[in-house]
PDB file of C-alpha atoms and ligand atoms in Angstrom:
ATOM      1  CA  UNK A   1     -37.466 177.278  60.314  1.00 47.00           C
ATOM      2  CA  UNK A   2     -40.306 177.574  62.399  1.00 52.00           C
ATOM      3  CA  UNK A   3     -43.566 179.086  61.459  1.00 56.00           C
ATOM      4  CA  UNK A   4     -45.931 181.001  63.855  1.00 58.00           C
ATOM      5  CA  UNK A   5     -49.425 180.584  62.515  1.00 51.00           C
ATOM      6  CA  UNK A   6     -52.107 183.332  62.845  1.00 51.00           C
ATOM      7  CA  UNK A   7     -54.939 182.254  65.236  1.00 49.00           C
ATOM      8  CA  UNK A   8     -57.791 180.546  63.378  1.00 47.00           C
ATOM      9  CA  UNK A   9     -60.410 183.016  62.114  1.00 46.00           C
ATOM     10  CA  UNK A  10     -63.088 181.894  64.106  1.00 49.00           C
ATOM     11  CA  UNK A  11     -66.646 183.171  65.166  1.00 59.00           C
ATOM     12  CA  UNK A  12     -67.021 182.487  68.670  1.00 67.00           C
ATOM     13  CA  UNK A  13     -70.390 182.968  68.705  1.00 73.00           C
ATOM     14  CA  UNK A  14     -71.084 179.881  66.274  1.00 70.00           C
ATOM     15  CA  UNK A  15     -68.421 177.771  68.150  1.00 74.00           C
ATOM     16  CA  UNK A  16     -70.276 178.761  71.074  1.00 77.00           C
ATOM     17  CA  UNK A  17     -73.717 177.750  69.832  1.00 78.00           C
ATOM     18  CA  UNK A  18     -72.230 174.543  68.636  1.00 76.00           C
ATOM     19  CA  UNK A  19     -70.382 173.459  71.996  1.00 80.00           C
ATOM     20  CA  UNK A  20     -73.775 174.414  74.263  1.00 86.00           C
ATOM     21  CA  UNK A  21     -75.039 172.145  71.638  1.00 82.00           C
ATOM     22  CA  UNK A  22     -73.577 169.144  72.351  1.00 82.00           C
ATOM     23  CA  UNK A  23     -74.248 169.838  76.126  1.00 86.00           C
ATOM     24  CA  UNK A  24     -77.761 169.918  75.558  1.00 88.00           C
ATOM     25  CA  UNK A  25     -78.136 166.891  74.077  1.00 85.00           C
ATOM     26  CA  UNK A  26     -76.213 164.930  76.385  1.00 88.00           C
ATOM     27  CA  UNK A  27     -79.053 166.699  79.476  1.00 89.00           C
ATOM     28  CA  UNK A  28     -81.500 165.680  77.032  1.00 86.00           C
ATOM     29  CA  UNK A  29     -80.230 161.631  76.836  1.00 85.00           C
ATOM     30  CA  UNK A  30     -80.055 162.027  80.298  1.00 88.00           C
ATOM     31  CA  UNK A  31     -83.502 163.417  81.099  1.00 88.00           C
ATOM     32  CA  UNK A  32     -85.073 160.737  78.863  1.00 85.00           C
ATOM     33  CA  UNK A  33     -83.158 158.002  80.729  1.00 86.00           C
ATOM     34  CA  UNK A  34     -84.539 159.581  84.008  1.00 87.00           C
ATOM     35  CA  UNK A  35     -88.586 159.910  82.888  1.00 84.00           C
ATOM     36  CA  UNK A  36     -87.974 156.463  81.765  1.00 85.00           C
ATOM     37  CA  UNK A  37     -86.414 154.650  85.719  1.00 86.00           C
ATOM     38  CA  UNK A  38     -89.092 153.242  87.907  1.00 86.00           C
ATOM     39  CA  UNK A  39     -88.102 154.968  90.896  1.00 83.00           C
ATOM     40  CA  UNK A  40     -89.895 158.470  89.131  1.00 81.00           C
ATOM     41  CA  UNK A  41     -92.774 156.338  89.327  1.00 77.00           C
ATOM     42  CA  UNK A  42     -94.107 156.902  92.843  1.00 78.00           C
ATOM     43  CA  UNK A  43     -93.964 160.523  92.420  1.00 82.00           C
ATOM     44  CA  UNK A  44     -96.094 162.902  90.056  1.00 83.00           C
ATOM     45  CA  UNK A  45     -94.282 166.208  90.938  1.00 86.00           C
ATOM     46  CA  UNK A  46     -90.880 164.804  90.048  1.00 87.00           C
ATOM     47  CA  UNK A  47     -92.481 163.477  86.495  1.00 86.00           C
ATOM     48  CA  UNK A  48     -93.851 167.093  86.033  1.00 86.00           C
ATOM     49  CA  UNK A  49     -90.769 168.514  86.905  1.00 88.00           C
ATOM     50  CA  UNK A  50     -88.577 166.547  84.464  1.00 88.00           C
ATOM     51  CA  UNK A  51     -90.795 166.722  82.063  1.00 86.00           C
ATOM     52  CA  UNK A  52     -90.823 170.821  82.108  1.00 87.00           C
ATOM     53  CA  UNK A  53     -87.277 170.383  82.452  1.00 90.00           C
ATOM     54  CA  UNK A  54     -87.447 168.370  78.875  1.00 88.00           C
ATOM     55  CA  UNK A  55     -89.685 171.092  77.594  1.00 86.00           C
ATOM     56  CA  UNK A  56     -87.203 173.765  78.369  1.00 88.00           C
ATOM     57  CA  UNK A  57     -84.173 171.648  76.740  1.00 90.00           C
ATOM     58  CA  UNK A  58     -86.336 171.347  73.589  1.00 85.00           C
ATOM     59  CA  UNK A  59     -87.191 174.266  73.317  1.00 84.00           C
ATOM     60  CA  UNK A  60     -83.145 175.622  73.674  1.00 87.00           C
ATOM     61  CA  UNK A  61     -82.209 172.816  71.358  1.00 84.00           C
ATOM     62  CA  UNK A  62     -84.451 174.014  68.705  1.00 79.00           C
ATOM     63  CA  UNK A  63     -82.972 177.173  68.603  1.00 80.00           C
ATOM     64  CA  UNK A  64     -79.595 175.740  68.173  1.00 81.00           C
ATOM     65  CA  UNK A  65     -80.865 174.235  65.696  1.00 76.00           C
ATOM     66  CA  UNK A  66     -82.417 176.708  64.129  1.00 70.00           C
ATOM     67  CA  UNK A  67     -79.339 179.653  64.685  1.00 71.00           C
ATOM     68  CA  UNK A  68     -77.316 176.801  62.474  1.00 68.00           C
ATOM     69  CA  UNK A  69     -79.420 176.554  60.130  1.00 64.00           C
ATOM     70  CA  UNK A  70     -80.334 179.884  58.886  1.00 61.00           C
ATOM     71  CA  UNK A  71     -82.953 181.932  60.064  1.00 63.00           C
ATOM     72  CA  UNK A  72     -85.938 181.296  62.487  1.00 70.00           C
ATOM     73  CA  UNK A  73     -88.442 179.606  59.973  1.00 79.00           C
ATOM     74  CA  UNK A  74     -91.841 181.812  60.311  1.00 87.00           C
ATOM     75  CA  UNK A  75     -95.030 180.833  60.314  1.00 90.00           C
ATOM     76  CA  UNK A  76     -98.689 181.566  61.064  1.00 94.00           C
ATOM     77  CA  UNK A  77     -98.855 181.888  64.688  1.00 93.00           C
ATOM     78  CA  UNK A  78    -102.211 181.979  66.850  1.00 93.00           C
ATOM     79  CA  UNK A  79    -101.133 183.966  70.195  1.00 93.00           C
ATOM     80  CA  UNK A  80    -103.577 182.482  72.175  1.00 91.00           C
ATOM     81  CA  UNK A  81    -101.726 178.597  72.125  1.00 90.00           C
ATOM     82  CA  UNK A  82     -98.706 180.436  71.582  1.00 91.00           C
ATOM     83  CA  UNK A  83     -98.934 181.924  75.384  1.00 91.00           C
ATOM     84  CA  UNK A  84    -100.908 179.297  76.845  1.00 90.00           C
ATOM     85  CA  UNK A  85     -97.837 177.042  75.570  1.00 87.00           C
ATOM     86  CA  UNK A  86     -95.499 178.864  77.678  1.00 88.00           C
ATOM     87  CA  UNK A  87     -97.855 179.202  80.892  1.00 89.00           C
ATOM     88  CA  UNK A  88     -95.995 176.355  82.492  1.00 85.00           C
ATOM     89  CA  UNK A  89     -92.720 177.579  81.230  1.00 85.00           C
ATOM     90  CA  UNK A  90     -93.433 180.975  82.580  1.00 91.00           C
ATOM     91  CA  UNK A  91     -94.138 179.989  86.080  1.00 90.00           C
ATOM     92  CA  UNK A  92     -91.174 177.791  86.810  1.00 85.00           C
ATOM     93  CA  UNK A  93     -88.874 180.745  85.467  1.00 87.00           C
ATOM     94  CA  UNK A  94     -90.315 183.410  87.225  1.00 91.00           C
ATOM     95  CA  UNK A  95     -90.729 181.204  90.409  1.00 89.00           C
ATOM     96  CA  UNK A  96     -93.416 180.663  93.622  1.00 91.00           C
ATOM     97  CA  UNK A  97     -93.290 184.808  94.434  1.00 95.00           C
ATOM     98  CA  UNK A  98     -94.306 185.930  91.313  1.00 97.00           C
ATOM     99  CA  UNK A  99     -98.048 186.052  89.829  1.00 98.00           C
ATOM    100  CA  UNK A 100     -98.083 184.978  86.115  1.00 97.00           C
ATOM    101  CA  UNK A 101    -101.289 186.796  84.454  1.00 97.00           C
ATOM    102  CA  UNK A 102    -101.715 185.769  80.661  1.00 96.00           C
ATOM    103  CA  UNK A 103    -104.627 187.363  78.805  1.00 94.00           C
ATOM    104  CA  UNK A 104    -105.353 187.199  75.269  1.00 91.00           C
ATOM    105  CA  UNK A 105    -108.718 187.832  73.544  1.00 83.00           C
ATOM    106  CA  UNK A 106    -109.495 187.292  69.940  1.00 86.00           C
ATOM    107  CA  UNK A 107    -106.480 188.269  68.124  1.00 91.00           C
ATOM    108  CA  UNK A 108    -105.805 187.593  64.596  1.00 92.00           C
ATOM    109  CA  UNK A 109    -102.539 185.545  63.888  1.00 94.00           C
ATOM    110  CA  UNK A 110     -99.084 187.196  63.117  1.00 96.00           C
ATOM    111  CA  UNK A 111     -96.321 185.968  60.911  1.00 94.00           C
ATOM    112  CA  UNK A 112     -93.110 185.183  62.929  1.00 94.00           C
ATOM    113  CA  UNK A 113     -90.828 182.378  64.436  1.00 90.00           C
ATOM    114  CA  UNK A 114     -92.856 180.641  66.902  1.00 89.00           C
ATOM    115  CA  UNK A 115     -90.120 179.580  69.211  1.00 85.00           C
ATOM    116  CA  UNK A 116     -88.387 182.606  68.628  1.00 88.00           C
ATOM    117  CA  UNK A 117     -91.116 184.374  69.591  1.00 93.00           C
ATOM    118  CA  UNK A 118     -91.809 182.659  73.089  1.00 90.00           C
ATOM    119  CA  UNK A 119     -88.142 182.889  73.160  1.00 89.00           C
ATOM    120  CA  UNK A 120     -88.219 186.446  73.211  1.00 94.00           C
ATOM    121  CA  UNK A 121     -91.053 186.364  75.800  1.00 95.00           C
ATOM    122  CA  UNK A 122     -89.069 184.325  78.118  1.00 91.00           C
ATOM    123  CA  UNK A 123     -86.638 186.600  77.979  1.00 93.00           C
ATOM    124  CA  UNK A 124     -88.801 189.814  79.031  1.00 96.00           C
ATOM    125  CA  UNK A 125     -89.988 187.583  81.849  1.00 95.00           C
ATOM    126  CA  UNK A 126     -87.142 187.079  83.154  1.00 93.00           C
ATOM    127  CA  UNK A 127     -85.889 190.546  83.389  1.00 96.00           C
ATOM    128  CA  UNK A 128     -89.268 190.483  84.895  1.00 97.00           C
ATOM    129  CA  UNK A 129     -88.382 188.372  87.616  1.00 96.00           C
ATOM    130  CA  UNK A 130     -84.940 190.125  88.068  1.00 95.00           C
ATOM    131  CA  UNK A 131     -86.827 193.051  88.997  1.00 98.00           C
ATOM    132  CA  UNK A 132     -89.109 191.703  91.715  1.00 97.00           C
ATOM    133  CA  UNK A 133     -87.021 190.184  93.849  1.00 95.00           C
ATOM    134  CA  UNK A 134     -89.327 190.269  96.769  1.00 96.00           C
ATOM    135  CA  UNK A 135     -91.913 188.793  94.105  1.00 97.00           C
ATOM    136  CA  UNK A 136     -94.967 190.800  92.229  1.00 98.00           C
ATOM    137  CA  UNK A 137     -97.018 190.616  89.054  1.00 98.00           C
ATOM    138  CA  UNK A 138     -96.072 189.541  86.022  1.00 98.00           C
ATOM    139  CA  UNK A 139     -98.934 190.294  83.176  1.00 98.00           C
ATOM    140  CA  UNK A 140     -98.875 189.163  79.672  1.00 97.00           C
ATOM    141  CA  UNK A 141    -101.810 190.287  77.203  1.00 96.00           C
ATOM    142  CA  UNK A 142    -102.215 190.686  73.646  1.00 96.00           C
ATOM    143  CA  UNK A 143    -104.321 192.723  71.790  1.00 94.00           C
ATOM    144  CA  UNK A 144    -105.973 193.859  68.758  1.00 94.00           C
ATOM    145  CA  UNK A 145    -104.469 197.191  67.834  1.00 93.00           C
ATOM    146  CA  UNK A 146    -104.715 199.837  65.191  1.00 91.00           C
ATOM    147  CA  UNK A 147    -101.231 200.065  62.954  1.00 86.00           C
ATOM    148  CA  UNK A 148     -99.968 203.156  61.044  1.00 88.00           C
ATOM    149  CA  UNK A 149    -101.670 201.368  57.865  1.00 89.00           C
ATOM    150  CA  UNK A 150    -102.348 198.077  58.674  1.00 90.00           C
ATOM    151  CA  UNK A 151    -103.859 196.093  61.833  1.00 93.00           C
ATOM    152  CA  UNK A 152    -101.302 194.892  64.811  1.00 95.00           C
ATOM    153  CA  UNK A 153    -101.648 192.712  67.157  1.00 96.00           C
ATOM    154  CA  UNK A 154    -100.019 193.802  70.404  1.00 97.00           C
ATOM    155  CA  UNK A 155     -97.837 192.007  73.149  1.00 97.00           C
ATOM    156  CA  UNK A 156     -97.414 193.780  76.519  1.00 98.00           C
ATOM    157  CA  UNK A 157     -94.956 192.111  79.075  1.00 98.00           C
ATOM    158  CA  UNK A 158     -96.116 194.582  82.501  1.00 98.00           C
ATOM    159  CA  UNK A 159     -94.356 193.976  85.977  1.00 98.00           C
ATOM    160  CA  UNK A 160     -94.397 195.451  89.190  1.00 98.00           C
ATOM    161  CA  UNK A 161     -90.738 195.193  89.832  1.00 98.00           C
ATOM    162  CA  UNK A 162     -88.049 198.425  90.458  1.00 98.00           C
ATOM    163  CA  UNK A 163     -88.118 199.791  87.207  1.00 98.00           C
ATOM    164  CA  UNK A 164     -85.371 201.482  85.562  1.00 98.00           C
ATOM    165  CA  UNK A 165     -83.251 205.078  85.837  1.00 98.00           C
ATOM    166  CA  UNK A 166     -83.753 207.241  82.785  1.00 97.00           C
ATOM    167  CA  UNK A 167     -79.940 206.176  82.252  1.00 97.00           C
ATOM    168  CA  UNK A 168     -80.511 202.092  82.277  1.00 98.00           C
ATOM    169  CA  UNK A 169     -84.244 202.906  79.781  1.00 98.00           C
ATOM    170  CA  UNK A 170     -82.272 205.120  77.278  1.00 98.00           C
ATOM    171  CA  UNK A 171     -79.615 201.841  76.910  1.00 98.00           C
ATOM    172  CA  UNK A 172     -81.664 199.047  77.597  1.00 98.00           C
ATOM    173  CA  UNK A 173     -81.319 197.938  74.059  1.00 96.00           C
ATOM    174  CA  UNK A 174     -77.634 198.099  73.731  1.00 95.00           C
ATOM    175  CA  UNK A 175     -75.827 195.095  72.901  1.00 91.00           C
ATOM    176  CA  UNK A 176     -74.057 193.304  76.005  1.00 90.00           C
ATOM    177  CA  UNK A 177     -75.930 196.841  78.502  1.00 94.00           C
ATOM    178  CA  UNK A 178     -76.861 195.200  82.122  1.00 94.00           C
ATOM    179  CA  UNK A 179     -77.014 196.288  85.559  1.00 97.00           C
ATOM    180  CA  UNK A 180     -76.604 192.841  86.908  1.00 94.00           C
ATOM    181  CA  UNK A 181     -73.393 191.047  88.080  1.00 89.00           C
ATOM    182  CA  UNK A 182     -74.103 188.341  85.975  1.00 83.00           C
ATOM    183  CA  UNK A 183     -76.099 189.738  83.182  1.00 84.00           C
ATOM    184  CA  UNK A 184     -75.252 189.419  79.393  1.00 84.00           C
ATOM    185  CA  UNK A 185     -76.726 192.207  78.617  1.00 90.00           C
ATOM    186  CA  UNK A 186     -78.308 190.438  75.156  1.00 88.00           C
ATOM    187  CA  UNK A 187     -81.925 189.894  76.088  1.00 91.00           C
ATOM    188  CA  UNK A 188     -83.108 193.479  74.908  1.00 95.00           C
ATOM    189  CA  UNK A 189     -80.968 193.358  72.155  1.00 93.00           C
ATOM    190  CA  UNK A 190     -81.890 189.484  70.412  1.00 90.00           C
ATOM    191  CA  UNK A 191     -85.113 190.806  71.045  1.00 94.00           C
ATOM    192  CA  UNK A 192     -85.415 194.036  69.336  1.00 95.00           C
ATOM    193  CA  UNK A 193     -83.324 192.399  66.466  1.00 92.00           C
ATOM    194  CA  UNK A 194     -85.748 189.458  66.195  1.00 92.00           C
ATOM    195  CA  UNK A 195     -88.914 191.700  66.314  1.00 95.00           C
ATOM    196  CA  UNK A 196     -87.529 194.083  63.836  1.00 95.00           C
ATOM    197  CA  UNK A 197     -86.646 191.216  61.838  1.00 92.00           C
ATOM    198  CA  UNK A 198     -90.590 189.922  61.663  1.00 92.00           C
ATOM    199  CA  UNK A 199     -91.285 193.348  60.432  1.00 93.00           C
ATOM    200  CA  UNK A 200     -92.554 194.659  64.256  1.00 96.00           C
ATOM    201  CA  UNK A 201     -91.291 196.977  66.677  1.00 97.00           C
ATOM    202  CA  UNK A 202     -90.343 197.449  70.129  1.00 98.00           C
ATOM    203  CA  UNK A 203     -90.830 199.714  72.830  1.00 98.00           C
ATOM    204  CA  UNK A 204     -89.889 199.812  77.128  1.00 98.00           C
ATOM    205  CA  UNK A 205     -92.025 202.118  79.140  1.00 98.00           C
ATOM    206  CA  UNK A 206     -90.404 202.205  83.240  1.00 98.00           C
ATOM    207  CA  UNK A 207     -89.849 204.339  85.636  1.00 96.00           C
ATOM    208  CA  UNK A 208     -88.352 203.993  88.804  1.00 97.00           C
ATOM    209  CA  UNK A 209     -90.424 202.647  91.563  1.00 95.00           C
ATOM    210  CA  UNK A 210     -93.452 201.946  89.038  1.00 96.00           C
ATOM    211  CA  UNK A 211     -92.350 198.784  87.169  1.00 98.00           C
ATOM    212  CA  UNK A 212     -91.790 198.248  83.720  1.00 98.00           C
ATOM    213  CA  UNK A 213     -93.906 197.500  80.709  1.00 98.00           C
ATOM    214  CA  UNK A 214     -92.133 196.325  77.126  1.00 98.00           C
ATOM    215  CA  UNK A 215     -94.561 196.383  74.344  1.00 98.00           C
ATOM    216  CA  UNK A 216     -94.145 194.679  71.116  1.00 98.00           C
ATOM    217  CA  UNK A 217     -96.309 195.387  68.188  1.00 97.00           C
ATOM    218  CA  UNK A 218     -96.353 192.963  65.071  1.00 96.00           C
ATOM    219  CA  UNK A 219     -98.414 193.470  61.639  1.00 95.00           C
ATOM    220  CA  UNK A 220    -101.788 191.194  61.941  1.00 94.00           C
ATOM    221  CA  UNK A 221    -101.891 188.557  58.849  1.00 91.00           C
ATOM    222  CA  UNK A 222    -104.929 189.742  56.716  1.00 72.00           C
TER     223      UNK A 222
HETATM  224  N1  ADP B   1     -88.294 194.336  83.468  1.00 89.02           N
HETATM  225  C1  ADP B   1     -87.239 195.074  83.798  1.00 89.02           C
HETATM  226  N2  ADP B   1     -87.249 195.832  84.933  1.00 89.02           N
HETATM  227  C2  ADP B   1     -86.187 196.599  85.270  1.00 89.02           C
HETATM  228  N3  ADP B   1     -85.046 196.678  84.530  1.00 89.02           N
HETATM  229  C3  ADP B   1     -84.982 195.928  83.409  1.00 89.02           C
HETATM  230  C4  ADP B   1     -86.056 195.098  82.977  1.00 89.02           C
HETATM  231  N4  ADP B   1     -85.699 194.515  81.810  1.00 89.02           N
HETATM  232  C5  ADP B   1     -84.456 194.941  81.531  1.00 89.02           C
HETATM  233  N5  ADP B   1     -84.013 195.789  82.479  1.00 89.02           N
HETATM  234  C6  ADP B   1     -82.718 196.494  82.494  1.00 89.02           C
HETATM  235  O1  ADP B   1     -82.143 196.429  81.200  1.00 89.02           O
HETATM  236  C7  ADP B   1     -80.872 195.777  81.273  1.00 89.02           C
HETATM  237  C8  ADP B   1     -80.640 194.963  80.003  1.00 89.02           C
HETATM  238  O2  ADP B   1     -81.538 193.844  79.951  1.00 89.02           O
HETATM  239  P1  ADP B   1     -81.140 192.584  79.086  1.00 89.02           P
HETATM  240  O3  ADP B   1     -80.752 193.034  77.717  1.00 89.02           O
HETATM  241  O4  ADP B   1     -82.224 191.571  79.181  1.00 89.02           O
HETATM  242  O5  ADP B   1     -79.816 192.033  79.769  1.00 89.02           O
HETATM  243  P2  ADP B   1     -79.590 191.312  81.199  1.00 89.02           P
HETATM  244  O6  ADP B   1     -80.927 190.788  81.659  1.00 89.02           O
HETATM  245  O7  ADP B   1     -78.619 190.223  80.895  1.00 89.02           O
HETATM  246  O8  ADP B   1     -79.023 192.356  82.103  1.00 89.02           O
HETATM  247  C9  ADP B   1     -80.909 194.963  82.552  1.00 89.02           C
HETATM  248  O9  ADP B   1     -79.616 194.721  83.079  1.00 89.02           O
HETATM  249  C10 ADP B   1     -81.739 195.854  83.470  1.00 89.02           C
HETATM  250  O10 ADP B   1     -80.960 196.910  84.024  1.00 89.02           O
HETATM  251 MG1   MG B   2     -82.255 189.768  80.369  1.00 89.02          MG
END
């Protein structure tokens, strides 16, 4: 007699994470192969571009790697190199029509993931750029700021794109929540959940017509 099995329990998710994976890797061999043929030679721009290409596969890679293997590890992070890190990044996601503005002044360090961090930033930006499509500002500045007990250091992402209804603001941080045909809806979400996580918070200020500013405050290391 023949047996119908259950379906396998299985979290998607994970499977997910491990099949995008093995795609990355393969890019990666085959960006490496690429920065290494002579024909990339002759041409600077194409080096730069496959090489920010590399960056961004790295960068994706490690947080495979690191959603495997438990949580994002945290460490002392300096915002300053932190941003300035990303500047490249920044300005081939949000593309020629936008203006990337990153300002940081003396902050102290914060505790938190690193790559999760610019990860999260990345993410904000491009929202950003979703909402200027006929291009704009995009600012980025962190501050020293005074905490309900303790010092924070805080992150504003500010653009001058279409802002959102009172409807989209109120569920902006829903899980799987977007207004776009395409849109997964998790950016706001991971981002809150990873900011919460590092002991910070999260907040959207928008209005329609007047952009959008998310601000993220963290606890300054003494
Ligand atoms: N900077 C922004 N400007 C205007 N609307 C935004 C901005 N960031 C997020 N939103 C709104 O919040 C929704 C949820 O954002 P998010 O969680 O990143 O998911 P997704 O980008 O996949 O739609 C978006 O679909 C959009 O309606
Ligand atoms: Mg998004």
């Amino acid at each position: 007699m023949s047996e119908i099995l259950p379906p396998l329990a299985q979290d998607t998710s994970a499977v997910l994470v491990h099949d995008i994976g093995n795609y990355i890797q393969i890019a990666m061999s085959a960006m490496r192969l690429m920065s290494r043929d002579d024909r990339l030679a002759g041409s600077t721009a194409l080096g730069a571009m496959l090489a920010q290409a590399e960056d961004s596969l790295d960068r994706a890679g490690a947080l495979i790697r690191l959603s495997r293997h438990g949580p994002l590890i945290e460490e002392e992070t300096e915002l300053g190199n932190c941003l300035t890190e990303m500047a490249t990044l920044l300005r081939y996601a949000t593309g020629p029509s936008v203006t990337v503005r990153l300002h940081t002044g003396l902050v102290p360090r914060v505790r938190i993931s690193r790559v999760g961090l610019q990860n999260v930033l990345l993410n904000l930006a491009i929202n950003a750029r979703d909402a200027m499509p006929a291009g704009g500002i995009l600012t980025i500045s962190a501050l020293l700021a005074d905490g309900p007990s303790t010092p924070e250091v805080e992150i504003v992402v500010a653009d001058t794109g279409t802002g959102m209804s009172g409807e989209t603001l109120a569920r902006a941080f829903e899980p799987r929540f977007s207004t776009k045909p395409a849109g997964g809806g998790m950016g706001l979400a991971g981002a809150r959940q990873f900011i919460e996580a590092a002991g910070g918070r999260i907040g959207i200020d928008s209005s329609p017509g007047h952009g959008t500013a998310v601000t993220l405050r963290l606890p300054a290391t003494a």
